mmCIF file of C-alpha atoms in Angstrom:
data_model
loop_
_atom_site.group_PDB
_atom_site.id
_atom_site.type_symbol
_atom_site.label_atom_id
_atom_site.label_comp_id
_atom_site.label_asym_id
_atom_site.label_seq_id
_atom_site.Cartn_x
_atom_site.Cartn_y
_atom_site.Cartn_z
ATOM 1 C CA MET A 1 -27.196 -5.283 10.721
ATOM 2 C CA THR A 2 -25.796 -1.992 9.825
ATOM 3 C CA ASN A 3 -27.451 1.469 10.637
ATOM 4 C CA GLN A 4 -27.995 4.307 8.091
ATOM 5 C CA LEU A 5 -25.572 7.280 8.798
ATOM 6 C CA ASP A 6 -27.673 9.983 10.307
ATOM 7 C CA HIS A 7 -24.752 12.271 9.035
ATOM 8 C CA CYS A 8 -23.785 13.351 5.752
ATOM 9 C CA LEU A 9 -19.705 12.440 4.611
ATOM 10 C CA THR A 10 -17.496 14.547 4.553
ATOM 11 C CA ASP A 11 -15.510 15.393 1.349
ATOM 12 C CA GLU A 12 -12.345 13.795 3.119
ATOM 13 C CA GLN A 13 -14.611 10.299 3.402
ATOM 14 C CA LEU A 14 -15.904 10.613 -0.095
ATOM 15 C CA ARG A 15 -12.155 10.990 -1.730
ATOM 16 C CA GLN A 16 -11.208 7.910 0.501
ATOM 17 C CA LEU A 17 -13.708 6.215 -1.329
ATOM 18 C CA ALA A 18 -13.060 7.306 -4.905
ATOM 19 C CA ASP A 19 -9.710 6.469 -4.463
ATOM 20 C CA ALA A 20 -10.576 3.035 -3.173
ATOM 21 C CA ALA A 21 -8.820 3.516 0.353
ATOM 22 C CA ALA A 22 -11.214 4.289 2.682
ATOM 23 C CA GLN A 23 -9.780 4.359 6.275
ATOM 24 C CA PHE A 24 -13.183 4.335 7.903
ATOM 25 C CA ASP A 25 -16.035 2.058 8.814
ATOM 26 C CA LEU A 26 -18.442 1.510 5.813
ATOM 27 C CA ASP A 27 -21.138 0.278 8.265
ATOM 28 C CA GLY A 28 -24.553 2.700 6.744
ATOM 29 C CA VAL A 29 -22.776 4.088 3.618
ATOM 30 C CA GLU A 30 -24.667 1.995 1.578
ATOM 31 C CA GLN A 31 -28.191 3.136 2.770
ATOM 32 C CA HIS A 32 -26.898 6.728 3.218
ATOM 33 C CA LEU A 33 -25.492 6.968 -0.411
ATOM 34 C CA ASP A 34 -28.907 5.310 -1.447
ATOM 35 C CA VAL A 35 -31.353 8.224 -0.070
ATOM 36 C CA CYS A 36 -28.516 11.292 -0.085
ATOM 37 C CA PRO A 37 -28.412 12.838 -3.741
ATOM 38 C CA ASP A 38 -26.278 15.717 -2.219
ATOM 39 C CA CYS A 39 -23.330 12.910 -1.493
ATOM 40 C CA CYS A 40 -23.830 11.585 -4.589
ATOM 41 C CA SER A 41 -23.242 14.393 -6.275
ATOM 42 C CA ARG A 42 -20.294 15.494 -4.672
ATOM 43 C CA MET A 43 -19.183 12.567 -5.160
ATOM 44 C CA GLY A 44 -19.588 12.636 -8.881
ATOM 45 C CA ALA A 45 -18.182 16.277 -9.015
ATOM 46 C CA ILE A 46 -14.533 14.508 -7.290
ATOM 47 C CA GLU A 47 -14.880 11.209 -9.579
ATOM 48 C CA GLN A 48 -16.270 13.764 -12.724
ATOM 49 C CA ASP A 49 -18.409 10.175 -13.020
ATOM 50 C CA ALA A 50 -22.060 10.753 -13.003
ATOM 51 C CA GLU A 51 -22.769 7.276 -12.688
ATOM 52 C CA TRP A 52 -20.225 6.371 -9.776
ATOM 53 C CA CYS A 53 -23.330 5.464 -7.258
ATOM 54 C CA GLU A 54 -24.437 2.717 -9.227
ATOM 55 C CA GLU A 55 -20.578 1.322 -9.413
ATOM 56 C CA ILE A 56 -19.959 2.002 -5.928
ATOM 57 C CA LEU A 57 -23.044 0.637 -4.013
ATOM 58 C CA PRO A 58 -22.305 -2.820 -5.241
ATOM 59 C CA VAL A 59 -18.363 -2.744 -3.714
ATOM 60 C CA LEU A 60 -19.698 -1.536 -0.193
ATOM 61 C CA ARG A 61 -22.512 -3.978 0.219
ATOM 62 C CA ASP A 62 -19.718 -6.662 -0.660
ATOM 63 C CA ALA A 63 -17.597 -4.887 1.247
ATOM 64 C CA GLU A 64 -19.821 -4.734 4.082
ATOM 65 C CA THR A 65 -19.811 -8.513 4.050
ATOM 66 C CA ILE A 66 -16.303 -8.687 3.678
ATOM 67 C CA GLN A 67 -15.677 -6.981 6.851
ATOM 68 C CA GLU A 68 -18.234 -9.566 8.883
ATOM 69 C CA LEU A 69 -16.037 -12.156 7.589
ATOM 70 C CA HIS A 70 -12.596 -10.885 8.202
ATOM 71 C CA ALA A 71 -14.355 -10.129 12.180
ATOM 72 C CA SER A 72 -14.980 -14.236 11.822
ATOM 73 C CA GLY A 73 -11.603 -15.363 10.209
ATOM 74 C CA ALA A 74 -12.813 -16.227 6.722
ATOM 75 C CA GLY A 75 -12.393 -13.000 4.867
ATOM 76 C CA HIS A 76 -9.283 -14.458 3.561
ATOM 77 C CA ASP A 77 -10.589 -17.406 2.710
ATOM 78 C CA LEU A 78 -13.795 -16.063 0.587
ATOM 79 C CA ASP A 79 -11.364 -13.959 -1.465
ATOM 80 C CA ALA A 80 -8.883 -16.916 -1.831
ATOM 81 C CA GLN A 81 -11.520 -18.714 -2.776
ATOM 82 C CA ALA A 82 -13.347 -16.437 -5.175
ATOM 83 C CA ALA A 83 -9.995 -15.623 -7.215
ATOM 84 C CA LEU A 84 -9.435 -19.530 -6.854
ATOM 85 C CA ARG A 85 -12.703 -19.948 -9.383
ATOM 86 C CA LEU A 86 -11.455 -17.580 -11.843
ATOM 87 C CA LEU A 87 -8.994 -19.619 -12.826
ATOM 88 C CA GLY A 88 -9.206 -21.610 -16.077
ATOM 89 C CA PRO A 89 -8.697 -25.355 -16.735
ATOM 90 C CA THR A 90 -4.860 -26.674 -17.191
ATOM 91 C CA ASP A 91 -3.737 -29.859 -18.526
ATOM 92 C CA GLU A 92 -1.051 -30.252 -16.015
ATOM 93 C CA PRO A 93 -2.157 -31.880 -12.767
ATOM 94 C CA GLN A 94 0.792 -30.255 -10.529
ATOM 95 C CA TYR A 95 -0.778 -26.469 -11.152
ATOM 96 C CA LEU A 96 -3.909 -25.099 -9.663
ATOM 97 C CA GLY A 97 -5.071 -23.806 -12.834
ATOM 98 C CA ARG A 98 -4.540 -20.832 -15.557
ATOM 99 C CA ILE A 99 -4.499 -17.367 -15.785
ATOM 100 C CA GLY A 100 -4.639 -16.813 -19.662
ATOM 101 C CA THR A 101 -0.925 -18.214 -20.475
ATOM 102 C CA TYR A 102 0.220 -18.376 -17.137
ATOM 103 C CA GLU A 103 0.040 -21.792 -14.942
ATOM 104 C CA VAL A 104 -0.675 -20.886 -11.349
ATOM 105 C CA THR A 105 1.528 -22.818 -8.784
ATOM 106 C CA GLY A 106 0.245 -21.546 -5.851
ATOM 107 C CA VAL A 107 -1.457 -18.641 -4.121
ATOM 108 C CA VAL A 108 1.309 -15.987 -2.531
ATOM 109 C CA GLY A 109 -0.695 -13.958 -0.451
ATOM 110 C CA SER A 110 -3.519 -11.280 -0.258
ATOM 111 C CA GLY A 111 -3.640 -7.974 0.242
ATOM 112 C CA GLY A 112 -6.531 -5.268 0.213
ATOM 113 C CA MET A 113 -6.682 -4.800 -3.584
ATOM 114 C CA GLY A 114 -6.070 -8.362 -4.890
ATOM 115 C CA ILE A 115 -4.370 -11.707 -4.850
ATOM 116 C CA VAL A 116 -1.057 -12.888 -5.556
ATOM 117 C CA TYR A 117 -0.452 -16.154 -7.407
ATOM 118 C CA LYS A 118 3.003 -17.502 -7.815
ATOM 119 C CA THR A 119 3.057 -18.663 -11.780
ATOM 120 C CA PHE A 120 4.925 -20.321 -14.640
ATOM 121 C CA ASP A 121 5.117 -18.391 -18.035
ATOM 122 C CA ARG A 122 6.029 -21.293 -20.567
ATOM 123 C CA SER A 123 6.757 -18.588 -23.434
ATOM 124 C CA LEU A 124 9.652 -17.486 -21.297
ATOM 125 C CA ASP A 125 10.503 -20.449 -19.105
ATOM 126 C CA ARG A 126 10.352 -18.572 -15.750
ATOM 127 C CA PHE A 127 8.044 -18.313 -12.637
ATOM 128 C CA VAL A 128 6.652 -14.755 -12.539
ATOM 129 C CA ALA A 129 3.991 -13.305 -9.984
ATOM 130 C CA ILE A 130 0.820 -12.330 -10.792
ATOM 131 C CA LYS A 131 -1.578 -9.633 -8.654
ATOM 132 C CA MET A 132 -5.236 -10.256 -9.831
ATOM 133 C CA MET A 133 -7.482 -7.711 -8.582
ATOM 134 C CA HIS A 134 -10.235 -9.152 -5.778
ATOM 135 C CA PRO A 135 -12.802 -10.360 -7.722
ATOM 136 C CA HIS A 136 -15.327 -7.962 -5.809
ATOM 137 C CA LEU A 137 -13.786 -4.902 -6.689
ATOM 138 C CA ALA A 138 -13.238 -5.432 -10.072
ATOM 139 C CA THR A 139 -16.794 -3.515 -10.591
ATOM 140 C CA SER A 140 -15.620 -0.522 -9.451
ATOM 141 C CA ALA A 141 -14.054 2.295 -11.834
ATOM 142 C CA ALA A 142 -12.349 3.813 -9.028
ATOM 143 C CA ALA A 143 -10.804 0.376 -7.959
ATOM 144 C CA ARG A 144 -9.961 -0.315 -11.788
ATOM 145 C CA GLN A 145 -8.236 3.304 -11.704
ATOM 146 C CA ARG A 146 -6.102 2.889 -9.135
ATOM 147 C CA PHE A 147 -4.726 -0.829 -9.804
ATOM 148 C CA ALA A 148 -3.682 0.532 -13.652
ATOM 149 C CA ARG A 149 -2.269 3.324 -12.028
ATOM 150 C CA GLU A 150 -0.124 0.775 -9.834
ATOM 151 C CA ALA A 151 0.980 -0.410 -13.556
ATOM 152 C CA LYS A 152 1.860 2.725 -14.646
ATOM 153 C CA ALA A 153 3.722 4.120 -11.492
ATOM 154 C CA ALA A 154 5.867 0.910 -11.178
ATOM 155 C CA ALA A 155 6.697 0.573 -14.898
ATOM 156 C CA ALA A 156 8.020 4.124 -15.142
ATOM 157 C CA VAL A 157 10.522 3.171 -12.408
ATOM 158 C CA ILE A 158 13.748 1.583 -13.276
ATOM 159 C CA ASP A 159 15.882 0.570 -10.310
ATOM 160 C CA ASP A 160 17.121 -2.920 -8.570
ATOM 161 C CA HIS A 161 15.263 -2.095 -5.674
ATOM 162 C CA VAL A 162 11.845 -1.388 -7.315
ATOM 163 C CA LEU A 163 9.496 -4.668 -8.174
ATOM 164 C CA PRO A 164 9.428 -4.639 -11.607
ATOM 165 C CA ILE A 165 5.704 -5.066 -13.481
ATOM 166 C CA TYR A 166 6.289 -6.929 -16.936
ATOM 167 C CA SER A 167 2.562 -6.621 -18.513
ATOM 168 C CA VAL A 168 -1.157 -5.785 -17.721
ATOM 169 C CA ASP A 169 -3.944 -7.711 -19.184
ATOM 170 C CA GLN A 170 -7.501 -9.098 -17.759
ATOM 171 C CA TRP A 171 -9.074 -12.624 -17.113
ATOM 172 C CA GLN A 172 -12.304 -12.828 -17.306
ATOM 173 C CA ASN A 173 -12.714 -9.051 -16.727
ATOM 174 C CA VAL A 174 -11.009 -9.037 -13.916
ATOM 175 C CA PRO A 175 -7.551 -6.758 -14.208
ATOM 176 C CA TYR A 176 -4.104 -8.363 -13.247
ATOM 177 C CA LEU A 177 -0.443 -7.271 -13.302
ATOM 178 C CA VAL A 178 2.237 -9.702 -13.923
ATOM 179 C CA MET A 179 5.030 -8.901 -11.771
ATOM 180 C CA GLN A 180 8.936 -10.173 -11.390
ATOM 181 C CA TYR A 181 8.466 -13.357 -8.920
ATOM 182 C CA SER A 182 10.668 -12.716 -5.550
ATOM 183 C CA GLY A 183 11.005 -15.839 -3.573
ATOM 184 C CA GLY A 184 11.270 -14.075 -0.008
ATOM 185 C CA THR A 185 9.110 -12.410 2.407
ATOM 186 C CA THR A 186 7.820 -9.111 3.743
ATOM 187 C CA LEU A 187 9.770 -6.690 5.644
ATOM 188 C CA GLU A 188 6.423 -7.049 8.235
ATOM 189 C CA LYS A 189 6.785 -10.490 8.329
ATOM 190 C CA ARG A 190 10.840 -10.994 8.628
ATOM 191 C CA VAL A 191 10.304 -8.278 11.567
ATOM 192 C CA ALA A 192 7.126 -10.868 12.815
ATOM 193 C CA THR A 193 9.380 -13.756 12.865
ATOM 194 C CA GLN A 194 12.410 -12.478 14.009
ATOM 195 C CA GLY A 195 11.786 -9.365 16.166
ATOM 196 C CA PRO A 196 13.848 -6.165 15.793
ATOM 197 C CA LEU A 197 16.550 -6.203 12.926
ATOM 198 C CA ASP A 198 20.102 -5.090 13.965
ATOM 199 C CA VAL A 199 21.664 -2.333 12.938
ATOM 200 C CA PRO A 200 23.392 -3.152 9.949
ATOM 201 C CA GLU A 201 20.604 -4.749 8.608
ATOM 202 C CA VAL A 202 18.145 -1.727 9.393
ATOM 203 C CA LEU A 203 20.706 0.193 7.601
ATOM 204 C CA ARG A 204 20.872 -2.100 4.154
ATOM 205 C CA ILE A 205 17.517 -2.562 3.822
ATOM 206 C CA ALA A 206 16.748 1.264 4.354
ATOM 207 C CA MET A 207 19.425 2.599 2.198
ATOM 208 C CA GLN A 208 17.929 -0.143 -0.643
ATOM 209 C CA THR A 209 14.767 1.457 0.140
ATOM 210 C CA ALA A 210 15.991 4.856 -0.198
ATOM 211 C CA HIS A 211 16.871 4.068 -3.467
ATOM 212 C CA GLY A 212 13.947 2.702 -5.011
ATOM 213 C CA LEU A 213 12.066 5.809 -3.645
ATOM 214 C CA ALA A 214 14.876 8.036 -5.175
ATOM 215 C CA ALA A 215 14.118 6.424 -8.623
ATOM 216 C CA ALA A 216 10.654 7.091 -8.095
ATOM 217 C CA HIS A 217 10.973 10.668 -7.169
ATOM 218 C CA ALA A 218 13.260 11.351 -10.262
ATOM 219 C CA GLN A 219 10.176 9.914 -12.446
ATOM 220 C CA GLY A 220 8.338 12.704 -10.232
ATOM 221 C CA LEU A 221 6.250 10.317 -8.619
ATOM 222 C CA VAL A 222 5.170 10.359 -4.880
ATOM 223 C CA HIS A 223 4.501 6.585 -3.476
ATOM 224 C CA ARG A 224 2.346 7.533 -0.900
ATOM 225 C CA ASP A 225 2.281 4.322 1.174
ATOM 226 C CA VAL A 226 5.697 3.275 2.404
ATOM 227 C CA LYS A 227 5.307 0.377 5.266
ATOM 228 C CA PRO A 228 6.691 -2.750 5.815
ATOM 229 C CA SER A 229 4.394 -4.925 4.087
ATOM 230 C CA ASN A 230 5.205 -2.927 0.924
ATOM 231 C CA ILE A 231 9.146 -3.795 1.164
ATOM 232 C CA LEU A 232 9.891 -7.078 0.034
ATOM 233 C CA ILE A 233 12.927 -9.003 0.695
ATOM 234 C CA ASP A 234 14.580 -11.536 -1.730
ATOM 235 C CA GLY A 235 15.175 -14.133 -1.020
ATOM 236 C CA THR A 236 18.100 -15.229 -2.763
ATOM 237 C CA VAL A 237 20.695 -11.972 -2.224
ATOM 238 C CA GLU A 238 18.558 -10.284 0.343
ATOM 239 C CA ARG A 239 17.681 -7.350 -1.865
ATOM 240 C CA ALA A 240 14.765 -4.918 -0.347
ATOM 241 C CA LEU A 241 12.297 -4.472 -3.256
ATOM 242 C CA LEU A 242 9.608 -1.517 -3.003
ATOM 243 C CA THR A 243 6.121 -2.610 -4.332
ATOM 244 C CA ASP A 244 2.424 -1.756 -4.492
ATOM 245 C CA PHE A 245 2.528 1.593 -6.402
ATOM 246 C CA GLY A 246 -1.870 1.865 -5.993
ATOM 247 C CA LEU A 247 -1.605 5.242 -4.242
ATOM 248 C CA ALA A 248 1.365 6.460 -6.155
ATOM 249 C CA ARG A 249 0.796 9.602 -8.079
ATOM 250 C CA ALA A 250 2.700 12.627 -10.020
ATOM 251 C CA VAL A 251 3.539 15.150 -7.946
ATOM 252 C CA ASP A 252 1.835 17.459 -10.855
ATOM 253 C CA ASP A 253 -1.133 15.557 -10.719
ATOM 254 C CA GLY A 254 -4.406 17.673 -9.832
ATOM 255 C CA SER A 255 -5.646 15.277 -7.310
ATOM 256 C CA MET A 256 -2.714 15.584 -5.337
ATOM 257 C CA THR A 257 -3.650 19.050 -4.199
ATOM 258 C CA ARG A 258 -6.913 18.089 -2.906
ATOM 259 C CA THR A 259 -7.776 19.517 0.193
ATOM 260 C CA GLY A 260 -8.652 16.466 2.720
ATOM 261 C CA MET A 261 -7.527 13.784 0.910
ATOM 262 C CA ILE A 262 -6.100 10.865 2.922
ATOM 263 C CA ALA A 263 -4.821 7.569 1.261
ATOM 264 C CA GLY A 264 -2.226 5.229 2.441
ATOM 265 C CA THR A 265 -2.003 3.265 5.777
ATOM 266 C CA PRO A 266 -2.445 5.491 8.697
ATOM 267 C CA GLN A 267 0.758 4.265 11.154
ATOM 268 C CA TYR A 268 2.939 4.901 8.511
ATOM 269 C CA MET A 269 1.634 8.046 6.677
ATOM 270 C CA SER A 270 3.746 11.539 7.324
ATOM 271 C CA PRO A 271 1.567 14.486 9.075
ATOM 272 C CA GLU A 272 0.570 16.334 6.191
ATOM 273 C CA GLN A 273 -0.543 13.171 4.587
ATOM 274 C CA ALA A 274 -2.688 12.469 8.038
ATOM 275 C CA HIS A 275 -3.847 16.375 7.254
ATOM 276 C CA GLY A 276 -4.951 15.990 3.743
ATOM 277 C CA ASP A 277 -2.130 18.773 2.683
ATOM 278 C CA GLN A 278 -0.591 18.502 -0.634
ATOM 279 C CA LEU A 279 2.304 16.128 -0.624
ATOM 280 C CA ASP A 280 5.869 16.023 -1.791
ATOM 281 C CA HIS A 281 8.668 13.556 -2.011
ATOM 282 C CA ARG A 282 9.713 14.326 1.733
ATOM 283 C CA SER A 283 6.346 12.433 2.802
ATOM 284 C CA ASP A 284 8.125 9.021 1.844
ATOM 285 C CA LEU A 285 11.025 10.259 3.833
ATOM 286 C CA PHE A 286 8.574 10.440 6.964
ATOM 287 C CA SER A 287 7.179 6.994 5.987
ATOM 288 C CA LEU A 288 10.525 5.762 5.810
ATOM 289 C CA GLY A 289 11.630 7.193 9.186
ATOM 290 C CA SER A 290 8.638 4.953 10.736
ATOM 291 C CA VAL A 291 9.581 1.817 8.855
ATOM 292 C CA MET A 292 13.241 2.359 10.340
ATOM 293 C CA TYR A 293 11.233 2.777 13.794
ATOM 294 C CA PHE A 294 9.679 -0.440 12.968
ATOM 295 C CA MET A 295 12.822 -2.270 12.299
ATOM 296 C CA LEU A 296 14.570 -1.290 15.274
ATOM 297 C CA THR A 297 11.534 -1.737 18.067
ATOM 298 C CA GLY A 298 9.223 -4.084 16.432
ATOM 299 C CA ARG A 299 6.227 -1.671 16.346
ATOM 300 C CA SER A 300 5.137 1.561 14.648
ATOM 301 C CA PRO A 301 5.795 4.869 16.232
ATOM 302 C CA PHE A 302 2.564 6.053 16.384
ATOM 303 C CA ARG A 303 -0.199 3.465 17.886
ATOM 304 C CA ALA A 304 -3.455 4.369 19.444
ATOM 305 C CA GLU A 305 -6.559 2.428 19.367
ATOM 306 C CA THR A 306 -8.394 4.010 16.816
ATOM 307 C CA THR A 307 -7.244 5.343 13.156
ATOM 308 C CA MET A 308 -8.194 9.392 14.335
ATOM 309 C CA GLY A 309 -6.401 8.731 17.250
ATOM 310 C CA VAL A 310 -3.258 7.618 15.150
ATOM 311 C CA LEU A 311 -3.722 10.289 12.859
ATOM 312 C CA ASN A 312 -3.799 12.884 16.035
ATOM 313 C CA ARG A 313 -0.584 11.010 17.525
ATOM 314 C CA ILE A 314 0.869 11.846 13.900
ATOM 315 C CA GLY A 315 0.457 15.364 13.647
ATOM 316 C CA HIS A 316 0.985 16.027 17.215
ATOM 317 C CA ASP A 317 3.195 13.506 19.097
ATOM 318 C CA ALA A 318 6.538 12.753 19.469
ATOM 319 C CA PRO A 319 7.639 9.022 19.319
ATOM 320 C CA ARG A 320 8.561 7.294 22.317
ATOM 321 C CA SER A 321 12.536 7.230 22.260
ATOM 322 C CA LEU A 322 13.712 4.154 20.338
ATOM 323 C CA ARG A 323 16.944 3.745 22.739
ATOM 324 C CA SER A 324 14.293 3.535 25.519
ATOM 325 C CA ILE A 325 12.343 0.094 23.567
ATOM 326 C CA ASN A 326 15.546 -1.129 22.159
ATOM 327 C CA PRO A 327 19.066 0.153 24.063
ATOM 328 C CA GLN A 328 21.225 -1.565 21.380
ATOM 329 C CA VAL A 329 20.360 1.743 18.867
ATOM 330 C CA PRO A 330 23.281 3.816 18.817
ATOM 331 C CA VAL A 331 22.220 7.607 19.739
ATOM 332 C CA TRP A 332 23.599 8.309 15.628
ATOM 333 C CA LEU A 333 20.718 6.099 14.310
ATOM 334 C CA GLU A 334 17.930 7.335 16.559
ATOM 335 C CA ASP A 335 19.110 11.129 15.237
ATOM 336 C CA ILE A 336 18.944 9.930 11.865
ATOM 337 C CA VAL A 337 15.630 8.302 12.464
ATOM 338 C CA LEU A 338 14.026 11.136 14.188
ATOM 339 C CA ARG A 339 15.050 13.838 11.851
ATOM 340 C CA LEU A 340 12.924 11.546 9.339
ATOM 341 C CA LEU A 341 10.105 12.099 11.594
ATOM 342 C CA GLU A 342 10.048 15.610 12.046
ATOM 343 C CA LYS A 343 6.771 17.100 11.649
ATOM 344 C CA ASN A 344 8.018 19.902 9.539
ATOM 345 C CA ARG A 345 9.136 18.552 6.163
ATOM 346 C CA ASP A 346 11.608 21.486 5.748
ATOM 347 C CA GLN A 347 13.363 20.241 8.947
ATOM 348 C CA ARG A 348 13.601 16.280 7.131
ATOM 349 C CA TYR A 349 16.189 15.383 4.994
ATOM 350 C CA GLN A 350 15.209 16.900 1.579
ATOM 351 C CA SER A 351 15.568 13.702 -0.624
ATOM 352 C CA ALA A 352 15.927 10.229 -0.770
ATOM 353 C CA GLN A 353 19.040 9.967 -2.673
ATOM 354 C CA GLU A 354 20.593 11.996 0.720
ATOM 355 C CA VAL A 355 19.245 9.447 2.926
ATOM 356 C CA ALA A 356 20.465 6.636 0.513
ATOM 357 C CA GLU A 357 24.179 8.049 0.549
ATOM 358 C CA LEU A 358 24.076 8.636 4.568
ATOM 359 C CA PHE A 359 23.230 4.985 5.196
ATOM 360 C CA GLY A 360 25.900 4.017 2.522
ATOM 361 C CA LYS A 361 28.627 5.664 4.582
ATOM 362 C CA TRP A 362 27.387 4.568 7.757
ATOM 363 C CA LEU A 363 27.656 0.797 5.944
ATOM 364 C CA ALA A 364 31.318 1.417 4.474
#
């Protein structure tokens, strides 16, 4: 049972909801929006969508149920089962079902926005990955816009270290992306399985990720959600691939300048992102530094028991010394990571290309 909020939502919280990236407890939000015309009006101004409340309330109702199921360990199963029910019939017994003309061979994983399938494209005789939006999110205009933004942003970036998107379509009114299939794993899972990585591997993955970021930045895009689970390690050639441009925005996008907007994963966001300030490409470099810290230690640099605690640490605290956790880290590498993690973005490296070239020299 939930309790109605006894206060109005802040503009920051409303913007997180509009971007389908809320990082706060949803309990009570539904009841409050039902009875608070002021919050609905302010949200409508943010979204420029007078029907926002009608669209978001069903999502919040479902999200509260999802939270309860996740607490009992059943949330992933619920989403997977709902997505599997969307599959069309197939004539081939070795497949789970069909999405459009694609034969589904298995489920790769599930994230905040959607579930990823491994599928077979008969027309081109190859395997591809399909990312389908979670059915319970498909009713939200904000979520659909974010999903479409991921496709447009990633499609604009052509680089060996950015996972390409081939096409966008929908099945039974649920949108999906068709992407390159990578038989590898995420960086997050790699470190969870193997522990901290050795220095050459850290440099190689960081260099390749920086190349992917440089390509995105050259298109005027800020990724805004660089984290270990958004970096794929291709199993065939040990190549890092940057994924999930769902939060990416053009630098000249007016929404990037909204004071108080917070979107992204707290543990890896930059101080300016945590504070809701205007972002530029250097925010991604801070996140890359946090990812490197994770690769070298097995933990994120700014940890706390609550989201607000994490955000406060990002803005004010220095991370624990890398070498105190992992004595195998060279002093010069710790210095590089600490420069990437400078609170003042003017004190960081100023471009992803510069960082990629630096790592390339150390690997030579």
